Amino acid sequence: MFTDKQSFVTSFQERFVALNGKSFDEGTEQEVYQTLATMVREQAIPKWINTRDKHEEKQSKQVIYFSLEFLLGRFLYNNLLSMDVLEVVQEGLEELGFNFTDITEYEPEPGLGNGGLGRLAACFLDSLAALSLPGHGNGIRYRYGLFKQKIVDGYQVELPDNWLRDGNMWETRRADRAIDVNFGGWIEMRQIGDRLRVVHHPDEVVRAVPYDMPVIGYKNDVVNTLRLWNAESPFDDEEYMERTKGSYKDLLKYKQSIATISEFLYPDDTTYEGKVLRLKQQYFFVSAGVQSMIASYLRHNKSLKHLGDHYAVHINDTHPVVAIPELMRILMDDHGYGWDEAWRVTKSVMSFTNHTLLAEALEKWPVEMYERLLPRIYQIITEINRRFCKDVLVNYPHLEPHMGEIAIVSNEHINMANLAVVGSHSTNGVARIHTDILKQREMRHLYEMFPLRFNNKTNGITHRRWLLKSNPRLSNLITDAIGTSWIEHPNDLEKLMGVSKDASFQEQVMNVKQQNKLDLAGYIQAETGIAVDPDSIFDVQVKRLHAYKRQLMDAMHIHALYQKIQADPTFTMVPRTFIFGAKAAPGYYYAKEVIRYINALASMINNDKRASRFIKVVFLENYRVSMAERIFPGSDLSEQISTASYEASGTGNMKFMMNGALTIGTLDGANIEIRDAVGDDHIFIFGLTPQEVMNYKKFGGYHAADIYHANMEVRNVVDALVNGTFDKVGEYQFQAIFDSLLVYNDDFLVLKDFASYMQAQRRVDEVFADKARWAESSIVNTAKSGIFSSDRTITEYANAVWNIKPTSVK
Ligand SMILES: *Cc1c(COP(=O)(O)O)cnc(C)c1O
């Protein structure tokens, strides 16, 4: 029914009537979206079933990617592209009198993640399917995604993201595959013959019901699965009331308490409130995922001894680390394996990615909480710890003084990162520098014990969403220049090096950028009412708001420029549009103050007649995947200015680069590898090195006040935070920001890097004025971005970590 326009139009009208129970003439755009998505899903279903069958038939080893976050973004466009029916559908809808782009806007956006970590999981699913690899996602079907951000009088206000209100067209509820997950209660040791059997008497049972979403491979007929679990009651209502002799009200209360487990995504991936609930979420989706994996395995195999030849479980950050003791529990308690055998199997199945070095994000759970909520899991962790500590004392006695640091249980806390390293066969960092720091500093003792387990897998992004889909103009131009091979082999983008100095190609690339900037300008106008100059430098910083990412430094640069404009009537500069998008965790006061500061600068500068000829400041509210897709294609300059050694990798940096933006950045995370790829001439690097930052942190010697006193530019900007400057735009002081710099000695070395940043920005102005030079750099950035495709990353994981192979399903 999708083979040509006419048959699409006919079957679309038929399906519309059948699904909506009314004539097509009365159709709303939302119903058109829902009908279309339903049809696409139905088209994918035979391929979905076939993919499962082929994986079984060929006994392909599969990976399951366990992640508390999947920042998916919309599917419709990508699914149509992957199924090779985009044009037919676009033209068919046109004929029916609908605009395809408008229709896509009705798709609710599953924002089941905070930022880079969740988006990485989504890019990985896309690459697994595109590369015909048997790989699936396992996560939570949050009732509410990450909060929706509004800016009211400069302040961030959070609203619920009710993404399921009108239904999710892509999911299929699989009640037949529901799994019960046990919490609390007590453990009985029962002697049965010569074996000691463990029986867990839980005091709460939660039913995990899977909702499966198809992950459609790019033009290869592969459809993998993202399985998201919903928390429900295992009893029917009457049964529950009879068992508990409770009232109707008690029943509702009980049901609500269960539903809470999959109610919402914690709006922060570095600190956590509601700890018990968060722990419940973790065990809920991990236990359901591991149990469901074992159940599928046992449908076709007998002995779990060889589980590791058929399944790999990947643990995305520390949130799913409880998969390790959970698999131990199932092997021992449910299937009678002894410790050593269970341990061997568990390690062979599990692999782990560390995502951050920030101390507050390295999860440590109070022993008491585990003991109460997961009594059997706690016993197993204690035994893993006992054996590990013994191993240290016997085989690595010189590490004894560091036991508190490397043990799995110490100081009444469970160290999840240590458990992950000890209980898996692979631990990786997400960029070269990050992995090196893990090995040399953060985890140096564990690295000494298990050197072969540590490896690097530099992050990547799917070029299908972030270039092919979101930047059709540039994609078409690239294809005109070098053919289509880059779509399957993104490293072929390197062929663009052959035309990077070609004046006519440079001009075409700059024309595409200009058109994309016009689109972005239109979007900004529609969203904010601010008119921006499309000939100005579009200087963009979009990412979660966090002190280490230093949005503050970007804002201070703007303020310094504004002060120059005010002080000198003859001052001129290359016009710039500063564009920000960032959500702050709701409880993170400092981050919210930085948002207020940016918005205060915006109202001060945009309303100043002379200054606004040179500078506009735009804060786009509610940064998310669909907005990101509009921003990268129209960006000139990519702000990647984190304090060196704090950004594990970054992936926003890769999206900008691929879309031909030049990076201004520190030697941090993947910026280093971007610099190595493009060369120093095509990137603006500034600031302290990771080693210099780490030395300041270890030995001290940095005094923010010295810089404040020595540098007048810094002093004027910092003073303005608290001297009444912002009164005229109705804002009061920014005392917390001022204090972070001068009272608390500027933890993230903003003032230390400021002069070097300003200087790098002046280089940006110079290069931008030389159109040919900028164009060449832009082309070089796109040309060298192939290695940052998540296809490269996933190929490395498949070969070196998971040992899975492409499986053709044709
Ligand atoms: C890529 C992406 C991120 C990660 O950006 P970083 O700059 O690497 O922190 C966060 N949010 C969204 C919506 C993204 O698409």
PDB file of N, CA, C and O in Angstrom, residues 666-707:
ATOM      1  N   THR A 666      37.328  23.972  24.799  1.00  0.00           N
ATOM      2  CA  THR A 666      38.474  23.597  25.613  1.00  0.00           C
ATOM      3  C   THR A 666      38.954  22.207  25.209  1.00  0.00           C
ATOM      4  O   THR A 666      38.253  21.481  24.508  1.00  0.00           O
ATOM      5  N   LEU A 667      40.127  21.849  25.692  1.00  0.00           N
ATOM      6  CA  LEU A 667      40.646  20.494  25.446  1.00  0.00           C
ATOM      7  C   LEU A 667      39.965  19.541  26.415  1.00  0.00           C
ATOM      8  O   LEU A 667      40.536  19.135  27.421  1.00  0.00           O
ATOM      9  N   ASP A 668      38.742  19.201  26.113  1.00  0.00           N
ATOM     10  CA  ASP A 668      37.948  18.381  27.024  1.00  0.00           C
ATOM     11  C   ASP A 668      37.131  17.366  26.228  1.00  0.00           C
ATOM     12  O   ASP A 668      36.697  17.648  25.105  1.00  0.00           O
ATOM     13  N   GLY A 669      36.929  16.200  26.796  1.00  0.00           N
ATOM     14  CA  GLY A 669      36.072  15.191  26.180  1.00  0.00           C
ATOM     15  C   GLY A 669      36.442  14.948  24.726  1.00  0.00           C
ATOM     16  O   GLY A 669      37.622  14.884  24.359  1.00  0.00           O
ATOM     17  N   ALA A 670      35.424  14.808  23.909  1.00  0.00           N
ATOM     18  CA  ALA A 670      35.655  14.508  22.495  1.00  0.00           C
ATOM     19  C   ALA A 670      36.146  15.722  21.713  1.00  0.00           C
ATOM     20  O   ALA A 670      36.565  15.573  20.560  1.00  0.00           O
ATOM     21  N   ASN A 671      36.137  16.930  22.325  1.00  0.00           N
ATOM     22  CA  ASN A 671      36.704  18.089  21.622  1.00  0.00           C
ATOM     23  C   ASN A 671      38.134  17.783  21.186  1.00  0.00           C
ATOM     24  O   ASN A 671      38.586  18.213  20.127  1.00  0.00           O
ATOM     25  N   ILE A 672      38.845  17.037  22.025  1.00  0.00           N
ATOM     26  CA  ILE A 672      40.246  16.719  21.718  1.00  0.00           C
ATOM     27  C   ILE A 672      40.323  15.895  20.436  1.00  0.00           C
ATOM     28  O   ILE A 672      41.159  16.144  19.560  1.00  0.00           O
ATOM     29  N   GLU A 673      39.406  14.928  20.333  1.00  0.00           N
ATOM     30  CA  GLU A 673      39.416  14.078  19.144  1.00  0.00           C
ATOM     31  C   GLU A 673      38.898  14.824  17.917  1.00  0.00           C
ATOM     32  O   GLU A 673      39.304  14.547  16.791  1.00  0.00           O
ATOM     33  N   ILE A 674      38.023  15.789  18.151  1.00  0.00           N
ATOM     34  CA  ILE A 674      37.567  16.633  17.037  1.00  0.00           C
ATOM     35  C   ILE A 674      38.745  17.462  16.524  1.00  0.00           C
ATOM     36  O   ILE A 674      38.986  17.548  15.318  1.00  0.00           O
ATOM     37  N   ARG A 675      39.507  18.024  17.464  1.00  0.00           N
ATOM     38  CA  ARG A 675      40.679  18.793  17.040  1.00  0.00           C
ATOM     39  C   ARG A 675      41.656  17.908  16.265  1.00  0.00           C
ATOM     40  O   ARG A 675      42.169  18.280  15.211  1.00  0.00           O
ATOM     41  N   ASP A 676      41.902  16.712  16.776  1.00  0.00           N
ATOM     42  CA  ASP A 676      42.824  15.815  16.072  1.00  0.00           C
ATOM     43  C   ASP A 676      42.330  15.514  14.660  1.00  0.00           C
ATOM     44  O   ASP A 676      43.128  15.356  13.744  1.00  0.00           O
ATOM     45  N   ALA A 677      41.015  15.422  14.511  1.00  0.00           N
ATOM     46  CA  ALA A 677      40.458  15.076  13.197  1.00  0.00           C
ATOM     47  C   ALA A 677      40.548  16.251  12.220  1.00  0.00           C
ATOM     48  O   ALA A 677      40.932  16.074  11.069  1.00  0.00           O
ATOM     49  N   VAL A 678      40.195  17.451  12.680  1.00  0.00           N
ATOM     50  CA  VAL A 678      40.132  18.580  11.737  1.00  0.00           C
ATOM     51  C   VAL A 678      41.444  19.347  11.645  1.00  0.00           C
ATOM     52  O   VAL A 678      41.715  20.005  10.640  1.00  0.00           O
ATOM     53  N   GLY A 679      42.276  19.258  12.676  1.00  0.00           N
ATOM     54  CA  GLY A 679      43.521  20.041  12.714  1.00  0.00           C
ATOM     55  C   GLY A 679      43.287  21.398  13.349  1.00  0.00           C
ATOM     56  O   GLY A 679      42.176  21.932  13.316  1.00  0.00           O
ATOM     57  N   ASP A 680      44.367  21.957  13.900  1.00  0.00           N
ATOM     58  CA  ASP A 680      44.270  23.199  14.680  1.00  0.00           C
ATOM     59  C   ASP A 680      43.701  24.380  13.893  1.00  0.00           C
ATOM     60  O   ASP A 680      43.144  25.309  14.475  1.00  0.00           O
ATOM     61  N   ASP A 681      43.848  24.361  12.570  1.00  0.00           N
ATOM     62  CA  ASP A 681      43.390  25.498  11.773  1.00  0.00           C
ATOM     63  C   ASP A 681      41.872  25.577  11.652  1.00  0.00           C
ATOM     64  O   ASP A 681      41.341  26.591  11.210  1.00  0.00           O
ATOM     65  N   HIS A 682      41.193  24.502  12.018  1.00  0.00           N
ATOM     66  CA  HIS A 682      39.752  24.471  11.769  1.00  0.00           C
ATOM     67  C   HIS A 682      38.936  24.359  13.055  1.00  0.00           C
ATOM     68  O   HIS A 682      37.799  23.882  13.047  1.00  0.00           O
ATOM     69  N   ILE A 683      39.523  24.792  14.144  1.00  0.00           N
ATOM     70  CA  ILE A 683      38.855  24.751  15.448  1.00  0.00           C
ATOM     71  C   ILE A 683      39.476  25.845  16.315  1.00  0.00           C
ATOM     72  O   ILE A 683      40.632  26.224  16.095  1.00  0.00           O
ATOM     73  N   PHE A 684      38.723  26.380  17.261  1.00  0.00           N
ATOM     74  CA  PHE A 684      39.251  27.431  18.136  1.00  0.00           C
ATOM     75  C   PHE A 684      39.407  26.861  19.541  1.00  0.00           C
ATOM     76  O   PHE A 684      38.433  26.782  20.295  1.00  0.00           O
ATOM     77  N   ILE A 685      40.618  26.445  19.859  1.00  0.00           N
ATOM     78  CA  ILE A 685      40.891  25.844  21.167  1.00  0.00           C
ATOM     79  C   ILE A 685      41.459  26.916  22.101  1.00  0.00           C
ATOM     80  O   ILE A 685      42.260  27.758  21.687  1.00  0.00           O
ATOM     81  N   PHE A 686      41.030  26.895  23.355  1.00  0.00           N
ATOM     82  CA  PHE A 686      41.546  27.875  24.320  1.00  0.00           C
ATOM     83  C   PHE A 686      41.557  27.224  25.709  1.00  0.00           C
ATOM     84  O   PHE A 686      41.013  26.123  25.908  1.00  0.00           O
ATOM     85  N   GLY A 687      42.161  27.919  26.620  1.00  0.00           N
ATOM     86  CA  GLY A 687      42.002  27.578  28.040  1.00  0.00           C
ATOM     87  C   GLY A 687      42.973  26.542  28.590  1.00  0.00           C
ATOM     88  O   GLY A 687      43.870  26.057  27.912  1.00  0.00           O
ATOM     89  N   LEU A 688      42.754  26.255  29.872  1.00  0.00           N
ATOM     90  CA  LEU A 688      43.609  25.313  30.588  1.00  0.00           C
ATOM     91  C   LEU A 688      43.497  23.912  29.998  1.00  0.00           C
ATOM     92  O   LEU A 688      42.457  23.544  29.446  1.00  0.00           O
ATOM     93  N   THR A 689      44.554  23.139  30.129  1.00  0.00           N
ATOM     94  CA  THR A 689      44.505  21.731  29.726  1.00  0.00           C
ATOM     95  C   THR A 689      43.900  20.911  30.866  1.00  0.00           C
ATOM     96  O   THR A 689      43.869  21.370  32.022  1.00  0.00           O
ATOM     97  N   PRO A 690      43.458  19.697  30.580  1.00  0.00           N
ATOM     98  CA  PRO A 690      42.921  18.848  31.648  1.00  0.00           C
ATOM     99  C   PRO A 690      43.938  18.659  32.776  1.00  0.00           C
ATOM    100  O   PRO A 690      43.587  18.705  33.952  1.00  0.00           O
ATOM    101  N   GLN A 691      45.190  18.484  32.403  1.00  0.00           N
ATOM    102  CA  GLN A 691      46.222  18.278  33.417  1.00  0.00           C
ATOM    103  C   GLN A 691      46.352  19.512  34.311  1.00  0.00           C
ATOM    104  O   GLN A 691      46.450  19.387  35.536  1.00  0.00           O
ATOM    105  N   GLU A 692      46.338  20.682  33.706  1.00  0.00           N
ATOM    106  CA  GLU A 692      46.447  21.914  34.503  1.00  0.00           C
ATOM    107  C   GLU A 692      45.273  22.040  35.472  1.00  0.00           C
ATOM    108  O   GLU A 692      45.450  22.389  36.637  1.00  0.00           O
ATOM    109  N   VAL A 693      44.080  21.732  34.979  1.00  0.00           N
ATOM    110  CA  VAL A 693      42.913  21.817  35.858  1.00  0.00           C
ATOM    111  C   VAL A 693      43.055  20.824  37.002  1.00  0.00           C
ATOM    112  O   VAL A 693      42.856  21.157  38.177  1.00  0.00           O
ATOM    113  N   MET A 694      43.447  19.583  36.665  1.00  0.00           N
ATOM    114  CA  MET A 694      43.563  18.559  37.713  1.00  0.00           C
ATOM    115  C   MET A 694      44.637  18.937  38.735  1.00  0.00           C
ATOM    116  O   MET A 694      44.484  18.675  39.917  1.00  0.00           O
ATOM    117  N   ASN A 695      45.693  19.578  38.265  1.00  0.00           N
ATOM    118  CA  ASN A 695      46.720  20.024  39.207  1.00  0.00           C
ATOM    119  C   ASN A 695      46.191  21.093  40.162  1.00  0.00           C
ATOM    120  O   ASN A 695      46.459  21.042  41.363  1.00  0.00           O
ATOM    121  N   TYR A 696      45.436  22.048  39.618  1.00  0.00           N
ATOM    122  CA  TYR A 696      44.836  23.052  40.512  1.00  0.00           C
ATOM    123  C   TYR A 696      43.937  22.377  41.542  1.00  0.00           C
ATOM    124  O   TYR A 696      43.908  22.748  42.709  1.00  0.00           O
ATOM    125  N   LYS A 697      43.182  21.386  41.073  1.00  0.00           N
ATOM    126  CA  LYS A 697      42.240  20.727  41.991  1.00  0.00           C
ATOM    127  C   LYS A 697      42.985  19.970  43.074  1.00  0.00           C
ATOM    128  O   LYS A 697      42.557  19.916  44.231  1.00  0.00           O
ATOM    129  N   LYS A 698      44.107  19.375  42.692  1.00  0.00           N
ATOM    130  CA  LYS A 698      44.829  18.537  43.651  1.00  0.00           C
ATOM    131  C   LYS A 698      45.715  19.374  44.583  1.00  0.00           C
ATOM    132  O   LYS A 698      45.746  19.139  45.789  1.00  0.00           O
ATOM    133  N   PHE A 699      46.411  20.335  43.997  1.00  0.00           N
ATOM    134  CA  PHE A 699      47.415  21.047  44.792  1.00  0.00           C
ATOM    135  C   PHE A 699      47.001  22.460  45.173  1.00  0.00           C
ATOM    136  O   PHE A 699      47.725  23.145  45.876  1.00  0.00           O
ATOM    137  N   GLY A 700      45.855  22.946  44.681  1.00  0.00           N
ATOM    138  CA  GLY A 700      45.469  24.326  44.955  1.00  0.00           C
ATOM    139  C   GLY A 700      46.298  25.287  44.121  1.00  0.00           C
ATOM    140  O   GLY A 700      46.898  24.899  43.120  1.00  0.00           O
ATOM    141  N   GLY A 701      46.332  26.543  44.531  1.00  0.00           N
ATOM    142  CA  GLY A 701      47.153  27.520  43.819  1.00  0.00           C
ATOM    143  C   GLY A 701      46.348  28.435  42.918  1.00  0.00           C
ATOM    144  O   GLY A 701      46.891  29.329  42.281  1.00  0.00           O
ATOM    145  N   TYR A 702      45.038  28.231  42.857  1.00  0.00           N
ATOM    146  CA  TYR A 702      44.208  29.131  42.060  1.00  0.00           C
ATOM    147  C   TYR A 702      43.441  30.065  42.983  1.00  0.00           C
ATOM    148  O   TYR A 702      42.784  29.613  43.925  1.00  0.00           O
ATOM    149  N   HIS A 703      43.541  31.348  42.711  1.00  0.00           N
ATOM    150  CA  HIS A 703      42.823  32.329  43.517  1.00  0.00           C
ATOM    151  C   HIS A 703      42.036  33.241  42.588  1.00  0.00           C
ATOM    152  O   HIS A 703      42.611  34.100  41.915  1.00  0.00           O
ATOM    153  N   ALA A 704      40.743  33.009  42.538  1.00  0.00           N
ATOM    154  CA  ALA A 704      39.896  33.774  41.618  1.00  0.00           C
ATOM    155  C   ALA A 704      40.044  35.275  41.867  1.00  0.00           C
ATOM    156  O   ALA A 704      40.034  36.076  40.927  1.00  0.00           O
ATOM    157  N   ALA A 705      40.204  35.635  43.126  1.00  0.00           N
ATOM    158  CA  ALA A 705      40.268  37.062  43.459  1.00  0.00           C
ATOM    159  C   ALA A 705      41.460  37.742  42.788  1.00  0.00           C
ATOM    160  O   ALA A 705      41.383  38.917  42.415  1.00  0.00           O
ATOM    161  N   ASP A 706      42.557  37.006  42.593  1.00  0.00           N
ATOM    162  CA  ASP A 706      43.726  37.609  41.929  1.00  0.00           C
ATOM    163  C   ASP A 706      43.371  38.052  40.517  1.00  0.00           C
ATOM    164  O   ASP A 706      43.786  39.123  40.068  1.00  0.00           O
ATOM    165  N   ILE A 707      42.613  37.204  39.838  1.00  0.00           N
ATOM    166  CA  ILE A 707      42.239  37.554  38.464  1.00  0.00           C
ATOM    167  C   ILE A 707      41.253  38.717  38.479  1.00  0.00           C
ATOM    168  O   ILE A 707      41.360  39.652  37.685  1.00  0.00           O
TER     169      ILE A 707
END
